């Protein structure tokens, strides 16, 4: 594996060259963004990663600061597929600009074919505690552009991947999630308004990253774990 420099020597990497340098692999079949809580059995199932570096090695990517997140990016070879796993993310409510919170997604987009983003959600009545809810669509109430762009773009969750998620044991039918700025969970009044708009739950991350990936041609799906209701 290429030795890891102390800091990345550039600020943006639209071609994903830093992913190639970090992993030695020009393309991964799947990117997974999930906190370690959802990856507890990965080492036992897949063994050691082929390569592992800090997420913050990549240009413009800040080290995750929230509890439970790791500053780690790992590359695996599994059943002939290359899988890239980010074990943390930077959240909007940490105070970072959208250029920073979506820097990893925008970098990885050139080097991955599909992506699965796993996050936590608060129910507003349409989902039960401990449900796993595929993200069928979203409402953006973040009050800020999702990611930097030079013009209006189109991006959407991949319907086929989302439908496949819904067939897994323990996963319910796809739902509608609302992106809110956080860190405060919705009040009772806010929950009623969001539910009236059709939302099943709210999240504070993942949607911006997913749409940044999708706008660059990556097939994306999301899975939300309802940890509060």
PDB file of C-alpha atoms in Angstrom:
ATOM      1  CA  UNK A   1       0.000   0.000   0.000  1.00  0.00           C
ATOM      2  CA  UNK A   2       1.245   3.482  -0.794  1.00  0.00           C
ATOM      3  CA  UNK A   3       2.572   5.265   2.333  1.00  0.00           C
ATOM      4  CA  UNK A   4       0.063   7.747   3.703  1.00  0.00           C
ATOM      5  CA  UNK A   5       1.228  11.383   3.759  1.00  0.00           C
ATOM      6  CA  UNK A   6       0.433  13.513   6.803  1.00  0.00           C
ATOM      7  CA  UNK A   7      -1.916  15.730   4.805  1.00  0.00           C
ATOM      8  CA  UNK A   8      -3.395  15.616   1.332  1.00  0.00           C
ATOM      9  CA  UNK A   9      -1.615  18.104  -0.977  1.00  0.00           C
ATOM     10  CA  UNK A  10      -4.751  19.447  -2.665  1.00  0.00           C
ATOM     11  CA  UNK A  11      -8.177  20.739  -1.701  1.00  0.00           C
ATOM     12  CA  UNK A  12     -10.518  18.993  -4.153  1.00  0.00           C
ATOM     13  CA  UNK A  13     -10.306  15.737  -6.077  1.00  0.00           C
ATOM     14  CA  UNK A  14     -13.101  15.339  -8.656  1.00  0.00           C
ATOM     15  CA  UNK A  15     -11.297  12.442 -10.357  1.00  0.00           C
ATOM     16  CA  UNK A  16     -10.904  10.492  -7.131  1.00  0.00           C
ATOM     17  CA  UNK A  17      -7.144  10.129  -7.517  1.00  0.00           C
ATOM     18  CA  UNK A  18      -6.749  10.079  -3.736  1.00  0.00           C
ATOM     19  CA  UNK A  19      -8.987   6.971  -3.542  1.00  0.00           C
ATOM     20  CA  UNK A  20      -6.692   5.227  -6.008  1.00  0.00           C
ATOM     21  CA  UNK A  21      -3.609   6.299  -4.034  1.00  0.00           C
ATOM     22  CA  UNK A  22      -5.166   5.255  -0.718  1.00  0.00           C
ATOM     23  CA  UNK A  23      -6.449   1.831  -1.799  1.00  0.00           C
ATOM     24  CA  UNK A  24      -4.413   0.887  -4.876  1.00  0.00           C
ATOM     25  CA  UNK A  25      -7.673   0.038  -6.632  1.00  0.00           C
ATOM     26  CA  UNK A  26      -8.944   2.137  -9.559  1.00  0.00           C
ATOM     27  CA  UNK A  27     -12.609   1.191  -9.084  1.00  0.00           C
ATOM     28  CA  UNK A  28     -14.837  -0.239  -6.339  1.00  0.00           C
ATOM     29  CA  UNK A  29     -18.142  -1.926  -7.045  1.00  0.00           C
ATOM     30  CA  UNK A  30     -19.792  -0.672  -3.866  1.00  0.00           C
ATOM     31  CA  UNK A  31     -19.268   2.140  -1.384  1.00  0.00           C
ATOM     32  CA  UNK A  32     -20.763   1.769   2.095  1.00  0.00           C
ATOM     33  CA  UNK A  33     -20.958   4.743   4.446  1.00  0.00           C
ATOM     34  CA  UNK A  34     -21.904   3.583   7.939  1.00  0.00           C
ATOM     35  CA  UNK A  35     -20.808   4.168  11.509  1.00  0.00           C
ATOM     36  CA  UNK A  36     -19.026   1.252  13.251  1.00  0.00           C
ATOM     37  CA  UNK A  37     -22.225   0.368  15.198  1.00  0.00           C
ATOM     38  CA  UNK A  38     -23.589  -1.143  11.981  1.00  0.00           C
ATOM     39  CA  UNK A  39     -20.328  -2.919  11.102  1.00  0.00           C
ATOM     40  CA  UNK A  40     -19.630  -4.901  14.265  1.00  0.00           C
ATOM     41  CA  UNK A  41     -19.540  -8.290  12.498  1.00  0.00           C
ATOM     42  CA  UNK A  42     -17.606  -7.158   9.448  1.00  0.00           C
ATOM     43  CA  UNK A  43     -14.131  -8.226  10.626  1.00  0.00           C
ATOM     44  CA  UNK A  44     -15.376 -11.676  11.606  1.00  0.00           C
ATOM     45  CA  UNK A  45     -17.228 -12.138   8.306  1.00  0.00           C
ATOM     46  CA  UNK A  46     -14.703 -10.651   5.884  1.00  0.00           C
ATOM     47  CA  UNK A  47     -11.395 -10.591   7.738  1.00  0.00           C
ATOM     48  CA  UNK A  48      -8.898  -7.752   7.514  1.00  0.00           C
ATOM     49  CA  UNK A  49      -9.319  -5.062   4.847  1.00  0.00           C
ATOM     50  CA  UNK A  50      -6.934  -4.957   1.910  1.00  0.00           C
ATOM     51  CA  UNK A  51      -6.092  -1.373   2.837  1.00  0.00           C
ATOM     52  CA  UNK A  52      -7.063   1.156   5.477  1.00  0.00           C
ATOM     53  CA  UNK A  53      -6.394   4.904   5.713  1.00  0.00           C
ATOM     54  CA  UNK A  54      -7.844   7.907   7.487  1.00  0.00           C
ATOM     55  CA  UNK A  55     -10.863   9.509   5.850  1.00  0.00           C
ATOM     56  CA  UNK A  56      -9.245  12.845   6.624  1.00  0.00           C
ATOM     57  CA  UNK A  57      -6.317  11.876   4.396  1.00  0.00           C
ATOM     58  CA  UNK A  58      -8.585  12.627   1.447  1.00  0.00           C
ATOM     59  CA  UNK A  59      -8.640  16.216   0.154  1.00  0.00           C
ATOM     60  CA  UNK A  60     -11.156  18.462   1.854  1.00  0.00           C
ATOM     61  CA  UNK A  61     -12.474  15.700   4.141  1.00  0.00           C
ATOM     62  CA  UNK A  62     -12.647  16.508   7.854  1.00  0.00           C
ATOM     63  CA  UNK A  63     -12.198  13.871  10.522  1.00  0.00           C
ATOM     64  CA  UNK A  64     -15.602  12.884  11.988  1.00  0.00           C
ATOM     65  CA  UNK A  65     -16.057  14.348  15.467  1.00  0.00           C
ATOM     66  CA  UNK A  66     -19.334  12.835  16.646  1.00  0.00           C
ATOM     67  CA  UNK A  67     -19.323   9.989  19.163  1.00  0.00           C
ATOM     68  CA  UNK A  68     -19.411   6.577  17.526  1.00  0.00           C
ATOM     69  CA  UNK A  69     -17.821   7.681  14.249  1.00  0.00           C
ATOM     70  CA  UNK A  70     -14.332   6.691  13.067  1.00  0.00           C
ATOM     71  CA  UNK A  71     -11.850   8.490  10.858  1.00  0.00           C
ATOM     72  CA  UNK A  72     -11.349   5.373   8.758  1.00  0.00           C
ATOM     73  CA  UNK A  73     -11.708   4.298   5.123  1.00  0.00           C
ATOM     74  CA  UNK A  74     -11.254   0.603   4.332  1.00  0.00           C
ATOM     75  CA  UNK A  75     -11.071  -1.330   1.078  1.00  0.00           C
ATOM     76  CA  UNK A  76     -12.183  -4.977   0.932  1.00  0.00           C
ATOM     77  CA  UNK A  77     -12.175  -7.699  -1.694  1.00  0.00           C
ATOM     78  CA  UNK A  78     -15.247  -9.893  -1.158  1.00  0.00           C
ATOM     79  CA  UNK A  79     -16.555 -12.560  -3.547  1.00  0.00           C
ATOM     80  CA  UNK A  80     -14.738 -10.895  -6.423  1.00  0.00           C
ATOM     81  CA  UNK A  81     -16.174  -7.443  -5.659  1.00  0.00           C
ATOM     82  CA  UNK A  82     -14.335  -4.391  -4.432  1.00  0.00           C
ATOM     83  CA  UNK A  83     -16.093  -2.790  -1.467  1.00  0.00           C
ATOM     84  CA  UNK A  84     -15.063   0.577  -0.053  1.00  0.00           C
ATOM     85  CA  UNK A  85     -16.262   1.287   3.488  1.00  0.00           C
ATOM     86  CA  UNK A  86     -16.259   4.657   5.227  1.00  0.00           C
ATOM     87  CA  UNK A  87     -16.662   4.117   8.972  1.00  0.00           C
ATOM     88  CA  UNK A  88     -17.727   7.679   9.719  1.00  0.00           C
ATOM     89  CA  UNK A  89     -19.086  10.910   8.280  1.00  0.00           C
ATOM     90  CA  UNK A  90     -19.053  14.615   9.010  1.00  0.00           C
ATOM     91  CA  UNK A  91     -22.488  15.947   9.914  1.00  0.00           C
ATOM     92  CA  UNK A  92     -23.902  19.310   8.873  1.00  0.00           C
ATOM     93  CA  UNK A  93     -24.676  20.300  12.451  1.00  0.00           C
ATOM     94  CA  UNK A  94     -20.986  20.038  13.361  1.00  0.00           C
ATOM     95  CA  UNK A  95     -20.654  23.438  11.720  1.00  0.00           C
ATOM     96  CA  UNK A  96     -18.751  22.381   8.602  1.00  0.00           C
ATOM     97  CA  UNK A  97     -19.781  23.905   5.244  1.00  0.00           C
ATOM     98  CA  UNK A  98     -21.491  21.688   2.680  1.00  0.00           C
ATOM     99  CA  UNK A  99     -18.269  21.603   0.665  1.00  0.00           C
ATOM    100  CA  UNK A 100     -16.649  19.783   3.588  1.00  0.00           C
ATOM    101  CA  UNK A 101     -19.558  17.521   4.523  1.00  0.00           C
ATOM    102  CA  UNK A 102     -19.885  16.245   0.956  1.00  0.00           C
ATOM    103  CA  UNK A 103     -16.180  16.252   0.090  1.00  0.00           C
ATOM    104  CA  UNK A 104     -15.802  12.498   0.531  1.00  0.00           C
ATOM    105  CA  UNK A 105     -18.895  11.696  -1.540  1.00  0.00           C
ATOM    106  CA  UNK A 106     -17.787  13.991  -4.354  1.00  0.00           C
ATOM    107  CA  UNK A 107     -14.327  12.410  -4.344  1.00  0.00           C
ATOM    108  CA  UNK A 108     -15.551   8.818  -4.174  1.00  0.00           C
ATOM    109  CA  UNK A 109     -18.099   9.288  -6.972  1.00  0.00           C
ATOM    110  CA  UNK A 110     -15.452   8.867  -9.668  1.00  0.00           C
ATOM    111  CA  UNK A 111     -14.263   5.566  -8.183  1.00  0.00           C
ATOM    112  CA  UNK A 112     -17.437   3.672  -7.193  1.00  0.00           C
ATOM    113  CA  UNK A 113     -20.338   2.200  -9.159  1.00  0.00           C
ATOM    114  CA  UNK A 114     -22.961   2.008  -6.421  1.00  0.00           C
ATOM    115  CA  UNK A 115     -23.342   3.230  -2.856  1.00  0.00           C
ATOM    116  CA  UNK A 116     -25.270   2.281   0.277  1.00  0.00           C
ATOM    117  CA  UNK A 117     -25.589   4.875   3.026  1.00  0.00           C
ATOM    118  CA  UNK A 118     -26.675   3.643   6.450  1.00  0.00           C
ATOM    119  CA  UNK A 119     -27.868   6.209   8.979  1.00  0.00           C
ATOM    120  CA  UNK A 120     -30.071   6.806  12.006  1.00  0.00           C
ATOM    121  CA  UNK A 121     -33.556   8.291  11.913  1.00  0.00           C
ATOM    122  CA  UNK A 122     -36.158   9.661  14.280  1.00  0.00           C
ATOM    123  CA  UNK A 123     -39.707   8.480  13.600  1.00  0.00           C
ATOM    124  CA  UNK A 124     -42.481  11.021  13.162  1.00  0.00           C
ATOM    125  CA  UNK A 125     -45.155   8.355  13.276  1.00  0.00           C
ATOM    126  CA  UNK A 126     -44.621   6.385  10.088  1.00  0.00           C
ATOM    127  CA  UNK A 127     -41.922   4.062  11.399  1.00  0.00           C
ATOM    128  CA  UNK A 128     -41.433   2.012  14.559  1.00  0.00           C
ATOM    129  CA  UNK A 129     -38.511   2.000  16.971  1.00  0.00           C
ATOM    130  CA  UNK A 130     -35.685  -0.248  15.679  1.00  0.00           C
ATOM    131  CA  UNK A 131     -37.175  -0.458  12.180  1.00  0.00           C
ATOM    132  CA  UNK A 132     -34.780  -0.560   9.242  1.00  0.00           C
ATOM    133  CA  UNK A 133     -36.313   1.752   6.668  1.00  0.00           C
ATOM    134  CA  UNK A 134     -35.071   1.933   3.058  1.00  0.00           C
ATOM    135  CA  UNK A 135     -35.084   5.521   1.816  1.00  0.00           C
ATOM    136  CA  UNK A 136     -37.583   5.680  -1.027  1.00  0.00           C
ATOM    137  CA  UNK A 137     -37.411   9.463  -1.321  1.00  0.00           C
ATOM    138  CA  UNK A 138     -36.704  12.518   0.791  1.00  0.00           C
ATOM    139  CA  UNK A 139     -37.756  16.044   1.690  1.00  0.00           C
ATOM    140  CA  UNK A 140     -34.995  18.620   2.184  1.00  0.00           C
ATOM    141  CA  UNK A 141     -35.498  20.980   5.114  1.00  0.00           C
ATOM    142  CA  UNK A 142     -31.810  21.593   5.759  1.00  0.00           C
ATOM    143  CA  UNK A 143     -32.045  25.214   4.630  1.00  0.00           C
ATOM    144  CA  UNK A 144     -28.843  25.003   2.605  1.00  0.00           C
ATOM    145  CA  UNK A 145     -27.758  23.619  -0.780  1.00  0.00           C
ATOM    146  CA  UNK A 146     -27.084  19.905  -0.508  1.00  0.00           C
ATOM    147  CA  UNK A 147     -23.685  20.153  -2.202  1.00  0.00           C
ATOM    148  CA  UNK A 148     -21.709  22.636  -4.314  1.00  0.00           C
ATOM    149  CA  UNK A 149     -22.461  22.566  -8.051  1.00  0.00           C
ATOM    150  CA  UNK A 150     -21.996  24.743 -11.125  1.00  0.00           C
ATOM    151  CA  UNK A 151     -25.610  24.441 -12.199  1.00  0.00           C
ATOM    152  CA  UNK A 152     -28.893  22.715 -11.518  1.00  0.00           C
ATOM    153  CA  UNK A 153     -28.530  18.917 -11.630  1.00  0.00           C
ATOM    154  CA  UNK A 154     -30.763  15.858 -11.387  1.00  0.00           C
ATOM    155  CA  UNK A 155     -30.258  13.182  -8.764  1.00  0.00           C
ATOM    156  CA  UNK A 156     -32.457  10.488  -7.227  1.00  0.00           C
ATOM    157  CA  UNK A 157     -32.380   7.340  -5.145  1.00  0.00           C
ATOM    158  CA  UNK A 158     -32.017   4.200  -7.253  1.00  0.00           C
ATOM    159  CA  UNK A 159     -35.407   2.479  -7.303  1.00  0.00           C
ATOM    160  CA  UNK A 160     -34.069  -0.996  -8.119  1.00  0.00           C
ATOM    161  CA  UNK A 161     -31.483  -0.977  -5.310  1.00  0.00           C
ATOM    162  CA  UNK A 162     -34.069   0.380  -2.881  1.00  0.00           C
ATOM    163  CA  UNK A 163     -36.533  -2.369  -3.831  1.00  0.00           C
ATOM    164  CA  UNK A 164     -33.838  -5.006  -3.277  1.00  0.00           C
ATOM    165  CA  UNK A 165     -33.132  -3.597   0.191  1.00  0.00           C
ATOM    166  CA  UNK A 166     -36.812  -3.942   1.051  1.00  0.00           C
ATOM    167  CA  UNK A 167     -36.664  -7.705   0.384  1.00  0.00           C
ATOM    168  CA  UNK A 168     -34.076  -8.315   3.124  1.00  0.00           C
ATOM    169  CA  UNK A 169     -35.162  -9.898   6.394  1.00  0.00           C
ATOM    170  CA  UNK A 170     -35.972  -7.309   9.030  1.00  0.00           C
ATOM    171  CA  UNK A 171     -36.272  -4.445   6.531  1.00  0.00           C
ATOM    172  CA  UNK A 172     -39.629  -2.761   5.975  1.00  0.00           C
ATOM    173  CA  UNK A 173     -41.056  -1.143   2.852  1.00  0.00           C
ATOM    174  CA  UNK A 174     -39.348   2.038   1.569  1.00  0.00           C
ATOM    175  CA  UNK A 175     -40.364   5.265   3.256  1.00  0.00           C
ATOM    176  CA  UNK A 176     -40.050   9.021   2.961  1.00  0.00           C
ATOM    177  CA  UNK A 177     -37.439  10.756   5.121  1.00  0.00           C
ATOM    178  CA  UNK A 178     -37.025  14.433   5.855  1.00  0.00           C
ATOM    179  CA  UNK A 179     -33.574  15.994   6.089  1.00  0.00           C
ATOM    180  CA  UNK A 180     -33.403  18.494   8.958  1.00  0.00           C
ATOM    181  CA  UNK A 181     -30.393  20.504  10.169  1.00  0.00           C
ATOM    182  CA  UNK A 182     -30.337  19.083  13.722  1.00  0.00           C
ATOM    183  CA  UNK A 183     -28.939  18.519  16.261  1.00  0.00           C
ATOM    184  CA  UNK A 184     -32.281  18.834  18.091  1.00  0.00           C
ATOM    185  CA  UNK A 185     -34.822  16.115  17.307  1.00  0.00           C
ATOM    186  CA  UNK A 186     -38.169  17.370  15.957  1.00  0.00           C
ATOM    187  CA  UNK A 187     -40.551  18.866  18.473  1.00  0.00           C
ATOM    188  CA  UNK A 188     -44.047  17.424  18.733  1.00  0.00           C
ATOM    189  CA  UNK A 189     -45.380  20.247  16.540  1.00  0.00           C
ATOM    190  CA  UNK A 190     -42.651  19.754  13.955  1.00  0.00           C
ATOM    191  CA  UNK A 191     -43.254  15.988  13.953  1.00  0.00           C
ATOM    192  CA  UNK A 192     -46.953  16.540  13.267  1.00  0.00           C
ATOM    193  CA  UNK A 193     -46.186  18.882  10.350  1.00  0.00           C
ATOM    194  CA  UNK A 194     -43.621  16.503   8.848  1.00  0.00           C
ATOM    195  CA  UNK A 195     -45.986  13.550   9.230  1.00  0.00           C
ATOM    196  CA  UNK A 196     -48.727  15.548   7.504  1.00  0.00           C
ATOM    197  CA  UNK A 197     -46.345  16.069   4.596  1.00  0.00           C
ATOM    198  CA  UNK A 198     -45.916  12.306   4.338  1.00  0.00           C
ATOM    199  CA  UNK A 199     -42.591  11.850   6.125  1.00  0.00           C
ATOM    200  CA  UNK A 200     -42.011   8.620   8.038  1.00  0.00           C
ATOM    201  CA  UNK A 201     -38.935   9.899   9.835  1.00  0.00           C
ATOM    202  CA  UNK A 202     -36.189  12.506   9.906  1.00  0.00           C
ATOM    203  CA  UNK A 203     -32.429  12.329   9.443  1.00  0.00           C
ATOM    204  CA  UNK A 204     -29.611  14.841   9.792  1.00  0.00           C
ATOM    205  CA  UNK A 205     -27.151  13.311   7.332  1.00  0.00           C
ATOM    206  CA  UNK A 206     -26.698  10.960   4.339  1.00  0.00           C
ATOM    207  CA  UNK A 207     -29.113  12.662   1.949  1.00  0.00           C
ATOM    208  CA  UNK A 208     -26.685  15.341   0.791  1.00  0.00           C
ATOM    209  CA  UNK A 209     -23.917  12.780   0.322  1.00  0.00           C
ATOM    210  CA  UNK A 210     -26.248  10.418  -1.540  1.00  0.00           C
ATOM    211  CA  UNK A 211     -27.432  13.108  -3.929  1.00  0.00           C
ATOM    212  CA  UNK A 212     -23.856  14.272  -4.536  1.00  0.00           C
ATOM    213  CA  UNK A 213     -23.010  10.705  -5.553  1.00  0.00           C
ATOM    214  CA  UNK A 214     -26.177  10.247  -7.635  1.00  0.00           C
ATOM    215  CA  UNK A 215     -25.626  13.510  -9.501  1.00  0.00           C
ATOM    216  CA  UNK A 216     -22.313  12.060 -10.685  1.00  0.00           C
ATOM    217  CA  UNK A 217     -23.806   8.818 -11.989  1.00  0.00           C
ATOM    218  CA  UNK A 218     -23.491   6.555  -8.935  1.00  0.00           C
ATOM    219  CA  UNK A 219     -26.458   4.308  -8.127  1.00  0.00           C
ATOM    220  CA  UNK A 220     -27.397   5.082  -4.517  1.00  0.00           C
ATOM    221  CA  UNK A 221     -29.593   3.516  -1.869  1.00  0.00           C
ATOM    222  CA  UNK A 222     -30.114   4.410   1.763  1.00  0.00           C
ATOM    223  CA  UNK A 223     -31.091   2.481   4.875  1.00  0.00           C
ATOM    224  CA  UNK A 224     -32.224   4.280   8.024  1.00  0.00           C
ATOM    225  CA  UNK A 225     -32.264   2.654  11.465  1.00  0.00           C
ATOM    226  CA  UNK A 226     -35.013   4.181  13.599  1.00  0.00           C
ATOM    227  CA  UNK A 227     -33.332   4.810  16.957  1.00  0.00           C
ATOM    228  CA  UNK A 228     -35.966   7.156  18.387  1.00  0.00           C
ATOM    229  CA  UNK A 229     -39.727   7.283  18.048  1.00  0.00           C
TER     230      UNK A 229
END
